[in-house]
Short mmCIF file of C-alpha atoms in Angstrom, two decimals:
data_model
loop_
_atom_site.label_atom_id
_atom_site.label_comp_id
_atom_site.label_asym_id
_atom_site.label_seq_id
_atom_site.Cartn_x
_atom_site.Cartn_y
_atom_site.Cartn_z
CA UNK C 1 -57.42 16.61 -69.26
CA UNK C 2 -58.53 13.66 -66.95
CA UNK C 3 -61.46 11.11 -67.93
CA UNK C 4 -63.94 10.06 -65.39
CA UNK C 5 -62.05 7.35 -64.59
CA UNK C 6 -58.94 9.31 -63.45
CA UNK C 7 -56.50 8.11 -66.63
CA UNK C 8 -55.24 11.15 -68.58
CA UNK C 9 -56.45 11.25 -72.33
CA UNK C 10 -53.76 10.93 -74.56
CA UNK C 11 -55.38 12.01 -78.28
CA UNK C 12 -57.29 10.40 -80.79
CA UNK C 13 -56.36 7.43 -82.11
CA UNK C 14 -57.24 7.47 -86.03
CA UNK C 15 -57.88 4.24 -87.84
CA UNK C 16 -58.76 2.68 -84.13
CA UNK C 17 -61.30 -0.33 -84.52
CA UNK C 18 -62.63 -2.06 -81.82
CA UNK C 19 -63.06 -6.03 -82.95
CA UNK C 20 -66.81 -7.17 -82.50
CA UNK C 21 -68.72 -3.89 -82.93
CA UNK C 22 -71.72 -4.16 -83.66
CA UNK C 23 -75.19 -2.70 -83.21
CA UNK C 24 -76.50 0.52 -83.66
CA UNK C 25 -73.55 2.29 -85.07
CA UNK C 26 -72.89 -0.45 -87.28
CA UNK C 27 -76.04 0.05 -88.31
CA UNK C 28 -76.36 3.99 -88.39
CA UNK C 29 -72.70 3.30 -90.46
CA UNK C 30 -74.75 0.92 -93.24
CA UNK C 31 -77.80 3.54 -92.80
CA UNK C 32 -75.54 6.65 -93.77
CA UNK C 33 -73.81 4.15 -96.62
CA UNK C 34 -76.38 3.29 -98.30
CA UNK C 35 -78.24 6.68 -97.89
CA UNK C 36 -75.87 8.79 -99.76
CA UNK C 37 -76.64 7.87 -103.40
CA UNK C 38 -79.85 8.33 -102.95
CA UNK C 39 -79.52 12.15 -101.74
CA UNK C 40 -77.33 12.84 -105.06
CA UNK C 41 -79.31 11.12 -106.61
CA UNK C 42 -82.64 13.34 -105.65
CA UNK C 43 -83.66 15.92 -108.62
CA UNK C 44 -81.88 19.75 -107.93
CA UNK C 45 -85.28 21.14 -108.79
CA UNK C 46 -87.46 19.98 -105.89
CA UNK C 47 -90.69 21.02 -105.67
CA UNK C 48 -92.85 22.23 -102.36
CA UNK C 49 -93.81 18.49 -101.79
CA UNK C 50 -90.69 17.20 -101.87
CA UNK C 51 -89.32 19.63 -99.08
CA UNK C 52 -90.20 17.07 -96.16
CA UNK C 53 -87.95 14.56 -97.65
CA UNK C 54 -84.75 16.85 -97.96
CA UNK C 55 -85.33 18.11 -94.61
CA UNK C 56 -84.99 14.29 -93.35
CA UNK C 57 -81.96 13.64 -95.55
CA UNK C 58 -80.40 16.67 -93.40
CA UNK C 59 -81.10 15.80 -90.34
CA UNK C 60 -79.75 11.96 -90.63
CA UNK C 61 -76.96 13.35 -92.23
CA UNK C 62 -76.42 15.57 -89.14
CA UNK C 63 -77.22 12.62 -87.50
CA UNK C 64 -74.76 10.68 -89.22
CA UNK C 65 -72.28 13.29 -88.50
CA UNK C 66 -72.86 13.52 -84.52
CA UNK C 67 -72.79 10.03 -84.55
CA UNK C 68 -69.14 9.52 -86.23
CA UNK C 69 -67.99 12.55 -83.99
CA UNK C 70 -69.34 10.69 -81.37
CA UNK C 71 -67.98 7.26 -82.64
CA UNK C 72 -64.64 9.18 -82.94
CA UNK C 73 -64.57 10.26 -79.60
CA UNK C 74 -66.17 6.87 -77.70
CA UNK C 75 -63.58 5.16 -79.60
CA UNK C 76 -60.42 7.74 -79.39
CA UNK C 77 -61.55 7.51 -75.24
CA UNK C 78 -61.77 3.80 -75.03
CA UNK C 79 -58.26 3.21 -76.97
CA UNK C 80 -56.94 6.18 -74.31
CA UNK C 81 -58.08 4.84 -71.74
CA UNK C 82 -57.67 1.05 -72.06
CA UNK C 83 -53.90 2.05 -72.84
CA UNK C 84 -53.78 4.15 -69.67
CA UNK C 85 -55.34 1.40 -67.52
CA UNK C 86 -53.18 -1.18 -69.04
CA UNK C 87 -50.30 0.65 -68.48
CA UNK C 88 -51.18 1.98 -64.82
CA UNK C 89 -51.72 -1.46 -64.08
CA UNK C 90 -48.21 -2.44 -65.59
CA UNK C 91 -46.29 0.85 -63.18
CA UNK C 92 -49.03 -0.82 -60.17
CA UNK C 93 -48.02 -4.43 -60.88
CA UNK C 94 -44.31 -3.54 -60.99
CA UNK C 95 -44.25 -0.72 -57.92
CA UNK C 96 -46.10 -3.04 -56.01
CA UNK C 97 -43.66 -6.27 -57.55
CA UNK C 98 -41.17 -3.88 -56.51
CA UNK C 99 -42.19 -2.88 -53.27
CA UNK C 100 -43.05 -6.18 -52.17
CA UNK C 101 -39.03 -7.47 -52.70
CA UNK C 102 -38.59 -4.43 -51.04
CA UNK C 103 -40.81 -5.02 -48.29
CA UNK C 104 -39.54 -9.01 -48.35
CA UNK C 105 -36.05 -7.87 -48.38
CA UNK C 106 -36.71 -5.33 -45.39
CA UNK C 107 -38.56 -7.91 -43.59
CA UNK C 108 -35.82 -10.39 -44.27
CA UNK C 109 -33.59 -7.92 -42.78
CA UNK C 110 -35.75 -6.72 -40.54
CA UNK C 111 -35.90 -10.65 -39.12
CA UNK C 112 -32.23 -10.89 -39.60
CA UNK C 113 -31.28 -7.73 -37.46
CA UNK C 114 -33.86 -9.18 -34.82
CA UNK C 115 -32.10 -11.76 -34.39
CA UNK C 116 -28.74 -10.28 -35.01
CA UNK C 117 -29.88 -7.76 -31.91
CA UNK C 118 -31.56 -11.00 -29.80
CA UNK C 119 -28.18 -12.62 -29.75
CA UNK C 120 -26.70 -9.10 -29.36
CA UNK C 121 -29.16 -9.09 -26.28
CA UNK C 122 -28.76 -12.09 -25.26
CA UNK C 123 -24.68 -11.40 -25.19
CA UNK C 124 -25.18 -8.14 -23.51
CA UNK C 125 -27.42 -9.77 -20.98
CA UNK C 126 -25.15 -12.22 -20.45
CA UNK C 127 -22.53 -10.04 -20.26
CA UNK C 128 -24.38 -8.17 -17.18
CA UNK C 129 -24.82 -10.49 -15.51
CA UNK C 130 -21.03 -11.96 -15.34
CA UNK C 131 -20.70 -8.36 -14.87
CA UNK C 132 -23.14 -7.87 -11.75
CA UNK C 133 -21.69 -11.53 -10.15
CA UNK C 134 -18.47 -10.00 -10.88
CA UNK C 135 -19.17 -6.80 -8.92
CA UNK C 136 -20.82 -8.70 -6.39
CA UNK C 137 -17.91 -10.14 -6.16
CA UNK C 138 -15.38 -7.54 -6.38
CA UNK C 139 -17.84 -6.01 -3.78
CA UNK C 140 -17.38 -9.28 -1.30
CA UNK C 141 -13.82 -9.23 -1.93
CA UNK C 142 -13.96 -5.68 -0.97
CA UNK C 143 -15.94 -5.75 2.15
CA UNK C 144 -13.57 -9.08 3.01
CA UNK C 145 -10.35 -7.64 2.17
CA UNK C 146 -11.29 -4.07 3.68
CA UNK C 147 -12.39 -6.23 6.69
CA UNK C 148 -9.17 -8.34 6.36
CA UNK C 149 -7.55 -5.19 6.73
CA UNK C 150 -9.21 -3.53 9.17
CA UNK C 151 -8.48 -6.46 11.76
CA UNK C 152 -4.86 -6.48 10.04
CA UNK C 153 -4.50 -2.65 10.75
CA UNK C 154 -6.12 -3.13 14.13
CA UNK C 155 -3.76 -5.82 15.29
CA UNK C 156 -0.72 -3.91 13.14
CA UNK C 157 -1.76 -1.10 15.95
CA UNK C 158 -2.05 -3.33 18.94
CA UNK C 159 1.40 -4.58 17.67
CA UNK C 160 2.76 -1.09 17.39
CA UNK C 161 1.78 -0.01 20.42
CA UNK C 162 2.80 -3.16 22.35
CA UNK C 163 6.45 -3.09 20.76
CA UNK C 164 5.92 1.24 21.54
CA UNK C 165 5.04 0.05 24.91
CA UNK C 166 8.01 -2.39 25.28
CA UNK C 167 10.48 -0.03 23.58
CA UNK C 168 9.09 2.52 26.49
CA UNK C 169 9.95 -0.14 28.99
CA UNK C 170 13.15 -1.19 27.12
CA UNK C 171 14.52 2.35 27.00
CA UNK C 172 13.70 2.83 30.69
CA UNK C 173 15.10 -0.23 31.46
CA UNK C 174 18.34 0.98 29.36
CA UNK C 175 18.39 4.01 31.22
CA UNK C 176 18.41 1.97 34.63
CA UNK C 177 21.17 -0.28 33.13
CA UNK C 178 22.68 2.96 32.51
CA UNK C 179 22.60 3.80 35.51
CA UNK C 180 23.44 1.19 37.17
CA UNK C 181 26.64 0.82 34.55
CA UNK C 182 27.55 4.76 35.71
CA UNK C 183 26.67 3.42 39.37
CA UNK C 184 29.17 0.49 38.67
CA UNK C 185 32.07 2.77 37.28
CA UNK C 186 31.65 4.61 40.09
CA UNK C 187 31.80 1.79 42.50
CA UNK C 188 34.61 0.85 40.03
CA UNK C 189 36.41 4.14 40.07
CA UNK C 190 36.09 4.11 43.86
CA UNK C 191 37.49 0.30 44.64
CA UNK C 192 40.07 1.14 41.82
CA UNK C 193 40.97 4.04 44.26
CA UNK C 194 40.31 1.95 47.51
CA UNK C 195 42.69 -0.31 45.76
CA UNK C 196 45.50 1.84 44.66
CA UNK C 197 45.52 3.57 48.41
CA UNK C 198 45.47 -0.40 49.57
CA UNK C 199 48.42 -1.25 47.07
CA UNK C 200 50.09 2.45 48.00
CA UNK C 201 50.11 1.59 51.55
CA UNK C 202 50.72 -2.23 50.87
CA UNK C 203 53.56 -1.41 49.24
CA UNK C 204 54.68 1.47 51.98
CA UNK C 205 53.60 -1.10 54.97
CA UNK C 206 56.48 -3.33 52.93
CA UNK C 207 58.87 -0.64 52.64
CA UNK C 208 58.12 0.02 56.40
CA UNK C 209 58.75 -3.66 57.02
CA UNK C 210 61.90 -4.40 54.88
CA UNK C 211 63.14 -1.16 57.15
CA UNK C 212 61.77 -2.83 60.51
CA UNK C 213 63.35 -6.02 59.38
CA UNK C 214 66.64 -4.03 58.68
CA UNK C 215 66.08 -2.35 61.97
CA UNK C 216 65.54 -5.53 63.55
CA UNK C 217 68.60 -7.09 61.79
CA UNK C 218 71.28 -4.46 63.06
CA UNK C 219 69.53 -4.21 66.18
CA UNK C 220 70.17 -8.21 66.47
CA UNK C 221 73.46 -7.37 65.04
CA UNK C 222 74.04 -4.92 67.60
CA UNK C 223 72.53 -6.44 70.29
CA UNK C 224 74.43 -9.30 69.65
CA UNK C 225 77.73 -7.22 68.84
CA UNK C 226 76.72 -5.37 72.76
CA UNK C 227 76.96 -9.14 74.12
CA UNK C 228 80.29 -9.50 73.11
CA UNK C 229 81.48 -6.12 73.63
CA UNK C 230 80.00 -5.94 77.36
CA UNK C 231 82.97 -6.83 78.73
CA UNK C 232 85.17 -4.27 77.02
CA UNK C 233 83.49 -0.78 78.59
CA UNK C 234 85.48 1.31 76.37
CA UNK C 235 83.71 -0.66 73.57
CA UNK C 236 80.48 -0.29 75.19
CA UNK C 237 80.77 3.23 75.07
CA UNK C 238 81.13 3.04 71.60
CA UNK C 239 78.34 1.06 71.29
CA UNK C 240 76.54 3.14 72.97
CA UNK C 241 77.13 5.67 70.46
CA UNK C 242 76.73 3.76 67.77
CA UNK C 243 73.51 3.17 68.92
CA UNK C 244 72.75 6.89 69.30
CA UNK C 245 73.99 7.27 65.90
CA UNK C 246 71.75 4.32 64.87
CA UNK C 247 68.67 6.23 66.80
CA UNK C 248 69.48 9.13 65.09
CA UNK C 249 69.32 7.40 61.68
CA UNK C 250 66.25 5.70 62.81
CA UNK C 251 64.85 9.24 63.60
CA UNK C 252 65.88 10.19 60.45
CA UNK C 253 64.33 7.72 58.52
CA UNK C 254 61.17 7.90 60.85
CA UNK C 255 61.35 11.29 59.77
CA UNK C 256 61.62 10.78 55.80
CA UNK C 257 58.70 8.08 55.95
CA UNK C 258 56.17 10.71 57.71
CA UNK C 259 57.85 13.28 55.00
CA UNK C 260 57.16 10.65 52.34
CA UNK C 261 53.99 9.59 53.62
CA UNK C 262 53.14 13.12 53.78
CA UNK C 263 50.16 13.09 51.13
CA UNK C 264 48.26 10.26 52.44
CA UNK C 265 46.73 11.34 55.15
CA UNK C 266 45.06 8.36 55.96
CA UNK C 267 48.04 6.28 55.71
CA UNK C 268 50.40 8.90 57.86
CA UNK C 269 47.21 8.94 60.86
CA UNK C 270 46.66 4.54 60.52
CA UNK C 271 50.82 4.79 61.19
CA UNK C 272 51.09 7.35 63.58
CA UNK C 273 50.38 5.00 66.25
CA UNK C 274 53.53 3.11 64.71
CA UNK C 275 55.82 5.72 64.34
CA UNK C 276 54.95 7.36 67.81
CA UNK C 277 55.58 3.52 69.11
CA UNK C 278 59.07 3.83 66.99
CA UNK C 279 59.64 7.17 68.52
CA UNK C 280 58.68 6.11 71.59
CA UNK C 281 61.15 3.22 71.50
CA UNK C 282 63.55 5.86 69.88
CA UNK C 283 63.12 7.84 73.46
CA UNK C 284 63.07 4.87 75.24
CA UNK C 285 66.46 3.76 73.94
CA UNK C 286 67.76 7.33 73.75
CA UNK C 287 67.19 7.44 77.74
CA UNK C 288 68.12 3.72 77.73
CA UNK C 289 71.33 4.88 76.17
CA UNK C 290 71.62 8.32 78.67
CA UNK C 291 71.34 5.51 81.59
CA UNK C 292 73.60 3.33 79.92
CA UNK C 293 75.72 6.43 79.71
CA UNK C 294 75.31 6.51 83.55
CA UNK C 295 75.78 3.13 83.80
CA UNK C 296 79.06 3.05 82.00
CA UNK C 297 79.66 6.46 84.19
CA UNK C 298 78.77 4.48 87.39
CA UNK C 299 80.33 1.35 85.63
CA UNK C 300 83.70 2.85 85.46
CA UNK C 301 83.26 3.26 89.42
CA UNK C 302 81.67 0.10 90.28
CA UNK C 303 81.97 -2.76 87.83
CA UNK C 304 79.86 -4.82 89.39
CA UNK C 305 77.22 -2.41 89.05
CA UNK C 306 77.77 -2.24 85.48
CA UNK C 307 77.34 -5.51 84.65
CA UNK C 308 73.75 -5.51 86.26
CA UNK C 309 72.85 -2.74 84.32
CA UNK C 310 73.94 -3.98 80.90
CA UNK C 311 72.35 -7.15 81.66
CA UNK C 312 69.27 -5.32 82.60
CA UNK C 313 69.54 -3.47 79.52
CA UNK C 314 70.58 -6.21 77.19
CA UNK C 315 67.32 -7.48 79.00
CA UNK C 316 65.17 -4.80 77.83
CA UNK C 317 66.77 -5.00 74.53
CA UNK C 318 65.70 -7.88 74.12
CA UNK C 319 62.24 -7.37 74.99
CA UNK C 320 62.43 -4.37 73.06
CA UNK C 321 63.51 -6.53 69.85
CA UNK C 322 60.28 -8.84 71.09
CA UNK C 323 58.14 -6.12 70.99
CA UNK C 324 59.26 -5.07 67.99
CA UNK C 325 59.06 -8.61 66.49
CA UNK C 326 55.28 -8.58 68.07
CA UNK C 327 55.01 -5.52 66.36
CA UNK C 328 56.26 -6.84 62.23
CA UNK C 329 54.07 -9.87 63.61
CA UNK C 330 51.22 -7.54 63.29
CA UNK C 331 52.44 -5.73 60.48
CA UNK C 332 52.38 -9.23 58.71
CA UNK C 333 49.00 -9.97 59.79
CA UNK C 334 47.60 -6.49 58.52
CA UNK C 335 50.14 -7.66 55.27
CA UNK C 336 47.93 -10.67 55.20
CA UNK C 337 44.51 -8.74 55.70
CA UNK C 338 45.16 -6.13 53.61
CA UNK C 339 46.32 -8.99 50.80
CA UNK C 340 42.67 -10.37 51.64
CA UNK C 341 40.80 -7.01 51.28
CA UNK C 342 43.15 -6.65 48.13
CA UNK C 343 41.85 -9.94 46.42
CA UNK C 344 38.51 -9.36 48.03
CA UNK C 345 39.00 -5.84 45.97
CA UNK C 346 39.77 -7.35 43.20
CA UNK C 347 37.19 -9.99 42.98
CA UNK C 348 34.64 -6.96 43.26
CA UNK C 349 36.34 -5.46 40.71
CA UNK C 350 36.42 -8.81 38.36
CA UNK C 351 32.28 -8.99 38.99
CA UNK C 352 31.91 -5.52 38.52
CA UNK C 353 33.73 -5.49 35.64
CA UNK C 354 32.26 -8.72 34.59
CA UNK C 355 28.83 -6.97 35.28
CA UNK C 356 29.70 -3.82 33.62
CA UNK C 357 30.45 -5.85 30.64
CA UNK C 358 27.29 -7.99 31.03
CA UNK C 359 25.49 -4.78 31.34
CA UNK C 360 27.12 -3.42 28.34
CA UNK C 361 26.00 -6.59 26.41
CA UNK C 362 22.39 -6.17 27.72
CA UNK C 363 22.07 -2.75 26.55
CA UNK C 364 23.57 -3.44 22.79
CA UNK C 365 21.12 -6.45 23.08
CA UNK C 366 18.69 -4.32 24.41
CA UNK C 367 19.65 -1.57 21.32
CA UNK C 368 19.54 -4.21 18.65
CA UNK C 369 15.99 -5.33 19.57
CA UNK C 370 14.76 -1.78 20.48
CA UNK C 371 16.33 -1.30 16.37
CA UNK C 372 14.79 -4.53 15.61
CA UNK C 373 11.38 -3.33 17.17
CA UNK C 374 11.68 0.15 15.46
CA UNK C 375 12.48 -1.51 11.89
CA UNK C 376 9.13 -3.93 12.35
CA UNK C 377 7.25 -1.02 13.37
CA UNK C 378 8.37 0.63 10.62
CA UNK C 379 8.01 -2.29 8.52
CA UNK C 380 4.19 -2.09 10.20
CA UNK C 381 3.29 1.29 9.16
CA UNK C 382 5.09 0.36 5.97
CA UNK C 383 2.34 -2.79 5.18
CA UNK C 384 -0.26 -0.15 6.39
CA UNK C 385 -0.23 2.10 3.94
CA UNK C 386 0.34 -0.53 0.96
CA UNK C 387 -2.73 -2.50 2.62
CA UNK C 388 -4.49 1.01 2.27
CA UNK C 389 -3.29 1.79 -0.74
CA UNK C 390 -4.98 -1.88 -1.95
CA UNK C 391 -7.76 -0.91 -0.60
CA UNK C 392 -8.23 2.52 -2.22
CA UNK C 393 -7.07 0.44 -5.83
CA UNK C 394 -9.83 -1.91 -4.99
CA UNK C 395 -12.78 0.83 -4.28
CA UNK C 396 -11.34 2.09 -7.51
CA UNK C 397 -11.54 -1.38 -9.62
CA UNK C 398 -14.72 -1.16 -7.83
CA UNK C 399 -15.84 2.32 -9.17
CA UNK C 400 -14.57 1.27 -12.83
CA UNK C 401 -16.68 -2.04 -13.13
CA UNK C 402 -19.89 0.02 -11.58
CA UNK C 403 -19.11 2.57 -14.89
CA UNK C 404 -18.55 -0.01 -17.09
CA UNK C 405 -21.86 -1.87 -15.90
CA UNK C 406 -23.68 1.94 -16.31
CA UNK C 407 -22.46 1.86 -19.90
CA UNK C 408 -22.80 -1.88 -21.08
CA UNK C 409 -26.63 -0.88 -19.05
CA UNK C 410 -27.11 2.47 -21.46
CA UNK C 411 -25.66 0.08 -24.28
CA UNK C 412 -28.54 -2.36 -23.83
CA UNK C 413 -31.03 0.05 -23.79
CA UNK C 414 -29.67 1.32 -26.48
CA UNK C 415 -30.03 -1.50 -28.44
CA UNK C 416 -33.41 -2.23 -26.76
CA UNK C 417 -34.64 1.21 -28.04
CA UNK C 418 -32.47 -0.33 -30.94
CA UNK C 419 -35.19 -3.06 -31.24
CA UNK C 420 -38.14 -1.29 -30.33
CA UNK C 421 -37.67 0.77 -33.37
CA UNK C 422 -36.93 -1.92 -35.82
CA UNK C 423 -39.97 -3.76 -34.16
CA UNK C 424 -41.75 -0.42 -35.04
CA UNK C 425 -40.65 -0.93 -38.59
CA UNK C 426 -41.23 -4.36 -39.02
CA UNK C 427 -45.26 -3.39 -38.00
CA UNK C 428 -45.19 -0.91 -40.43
CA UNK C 429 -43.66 -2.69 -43.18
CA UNK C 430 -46.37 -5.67 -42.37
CA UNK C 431 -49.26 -3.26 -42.06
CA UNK C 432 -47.84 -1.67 -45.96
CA UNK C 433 -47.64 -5.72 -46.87
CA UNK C 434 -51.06 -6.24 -45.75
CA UNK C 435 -51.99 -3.25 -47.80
CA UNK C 436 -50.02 -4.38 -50.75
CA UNK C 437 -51.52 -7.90 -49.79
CA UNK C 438 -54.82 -6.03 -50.44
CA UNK C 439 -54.47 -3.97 -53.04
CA UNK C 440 -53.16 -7.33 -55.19
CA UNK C 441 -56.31 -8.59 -54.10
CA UNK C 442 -58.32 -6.39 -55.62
CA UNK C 443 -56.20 -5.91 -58.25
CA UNK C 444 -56.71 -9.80 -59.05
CA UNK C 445 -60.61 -9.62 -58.46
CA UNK C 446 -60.18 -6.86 -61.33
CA UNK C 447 -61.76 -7.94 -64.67
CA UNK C 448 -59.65 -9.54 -67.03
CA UNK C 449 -60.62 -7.10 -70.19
CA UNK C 450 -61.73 -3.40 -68.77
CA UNK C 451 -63.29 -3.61 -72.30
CA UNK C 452 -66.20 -5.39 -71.28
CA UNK C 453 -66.56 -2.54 -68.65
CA UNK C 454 -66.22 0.20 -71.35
CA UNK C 455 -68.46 -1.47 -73.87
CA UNK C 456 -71.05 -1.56 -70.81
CA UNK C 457 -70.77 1.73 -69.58
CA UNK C 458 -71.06 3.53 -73.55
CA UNK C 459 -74.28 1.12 -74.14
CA UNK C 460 -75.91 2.69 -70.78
CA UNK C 461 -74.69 6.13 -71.58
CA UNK C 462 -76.29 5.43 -75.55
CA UNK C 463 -79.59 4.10 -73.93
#
């Protein structure tokens, strides 16, 4: 059961009295007191006129009754309820004693994780922005070193395709060189022929010689051995065919040299001439000899005669041995020619062997740099792809530091939505302090003994 003033009732309270009360039902109390001797007192045998008076005595004592049931129950409710005040305002004073260090405490944390979350702010802000300057300038860096690349690349390209260019030109150069080396060897091959057919025909010219010289010595021999012998005919006679026998060696020999110098048919046609001369001569002495035959013939008949015509032919002996001394003259001189062409040959042959040999060092020079060239070009493409390679690692740093500026952005609005919320808090626990604030308030502009409140509100209800 709940009074009027919402405080459960909690029994009667026997033996319960309230200090100070007075009035009526200390008077009704006195009334009843002092009334009940006289009703026992009052005669059993009433009579008719009497019957007024007994009818009073029971209604005061009803009276008296309702009003100690109603004494009871005014005071059993004002004990109750002063109790249950008192001690409702004890569990109010203490839940709101208690939720005010609560609501203290929470504000005091509440202030504490502001701040706690300002300075995280602040941090985080600062943070971004180091973060934004750095990726503006990773980003410059970037742009610079993609742009420092670019040109690098560019002019790695120009450089490739000037030292492609000049390996182009190098390798046709090279394959002139080589040309002109095989051109050279040729040349080379061909005076190295020229040369050996000189030197083959040098040397055969000197055979030829030493024979003409040997031909020219036992002609002078025999010429000489003719002048002493042509006053013995007998001996002339022999002479004369010693000197056959000499042709016929000579013919012989003339014979064996075009047999040796059978092969070179240049050689055999440039001493045709010569040996056709020799054979000529040959002829020329052979009929020489037939007329000195004659002449020794006619000789034996006229002596006279045969004196003139060994003169005549020691005569054209001896013009003969001129001729033929004109003739080894010549020889010499072609010696001394063909000596000339033969250094001149060789010279050539020294500078185009010296050339050959320069060329050969111009193409391995020509090799090593065209190597050289290929190696920095390599070395080129090489530096390209690490410089691209940078530059992919740097769009990536780039990528990472735009994620990690997303997140450290998400983290402080997180903790922004952080704040919001424990601003959202902190209003409500101020608006529940303000109503706390109240409520002690009122609570304090309570009266100080509800009593007074009680006492008031039975006296209206009694009157």
């Amino acid at each position: 059961m709940m009074n009027p003033g919402g405080f459960p009732n909690r029994g009667p309270v026997r033996g319960t009295v309230f200090p100070g009360a007075s009035g009526k039902f200390g008077q009704a109390k006195k009334e009843v007191a002092g009334a009940k001797p006289t009703t026992k007192s009052a005669p059993s045998s009433a009579s008719v006129g009497k019957k007024a008076p007994d009818d009073q005595v029971k209604s005061l004592q009803q009276q008296i009754y309702l009003l100690e049931l109603e004494t009871r129950f005014l005071r059993n409710n004002k004990t109750t309820t002063v109790k249950e005040a008192e001690a409702d305002l004890v569990t109010l004073r203490n839940t709101y004693e208690d939720q005010l260090h609560q609501t203290k405490s929470a504000l005091a944390d509440a202030h504490r994780d502001a701040h706690t979350l300002d300075a995280r702010i602040q941090t985080l802000t600062a943070q971004v922005k180091s973060l934004e300057a750095e990726i503006t300038q990773l980003r410059d860096d970037a742009r610079k070193t993609a742009v420092d690349h670019e040109v690098a690349l560019e002019a790695k390209d120009n450089e490739i395709q000037r030292l492609t260019t000049a390996l182009a030109r190098q390798k046709q150069q090279l394959e002139a060189a080589q040309q002109t080396v095989a051109l050279g060897q040729a040349q080379l091959a061909k005076v190295a022929g020229d040369l050996a057919v000189v030197v083959a025909r040098e040397e055969k010219g000197k055979a030829i010689q030493g024979d003409l010289h040997a031909m020219i010595t036992t002609l002078k021999s025999q010429i000489e051995t003719k002048d002493r012998q042509l006053h013995d005919l007998a001996a002339v006679h022999q002479q004369l065919k010693d000197a056959d026998a000499d042709r016929a060696k000579l013919t012989a020999e003339a014979r064996h040299l075009t047999m040796a110098r059978a092969h070179d048919a240049d050689l055999l046609r440039r001493y045709e001439a010569e040996v056709r001369d020799l054979m000529q001569d040959a002829a020329k002495l052979a009929s020489r000899a037939a007329k000195a035959d004659a002449d020794v013939a006619r000789a034996q008949q006229v002596h006279a005669a045969d004196l003139a015509a060994k003169s005549t032919n020691a005569e054209q002996l001896a013009q003969t041995v001129r001729q033929l001394m004109d003739e080894v003259d010549a020889l010499k001189a072609a010696a001394v020619q063909r000596d000339t062409a033969l250094a001149q040959s060789r010279d050539k042959l020294a500078a185009a062997e010296a050339l050959e040999m320069k060329l050969g060092d111009d193409v391995a020079a020509e090799r090593d740099r065209a190597d050289h060239e290929a190696e920095t070009a390599a070395h080129l493409r090489v530096e390209v792809a690490d410089s691209r390679c940078e530059v992919v690692k740097v769009n990536e740093r780039a990528v990472e530091a735009e994620k990690r500026e997303r997140a450290r952005v998400q983290e402080v609005e997180a903790a922004r939505a952080e704040v919001a919320a424990l601003r959202v808090q902190v209003e409500a626990l101020t608006r529940k302090t303000q109503v706390l604030g109240r409520l002690e308030q009122v609570m304090k502009e309570l009266p100080v003994d509800p009593l007074q409140e009680l006492r008031r509100a039975v006296l209206e209800q009694q009157t």
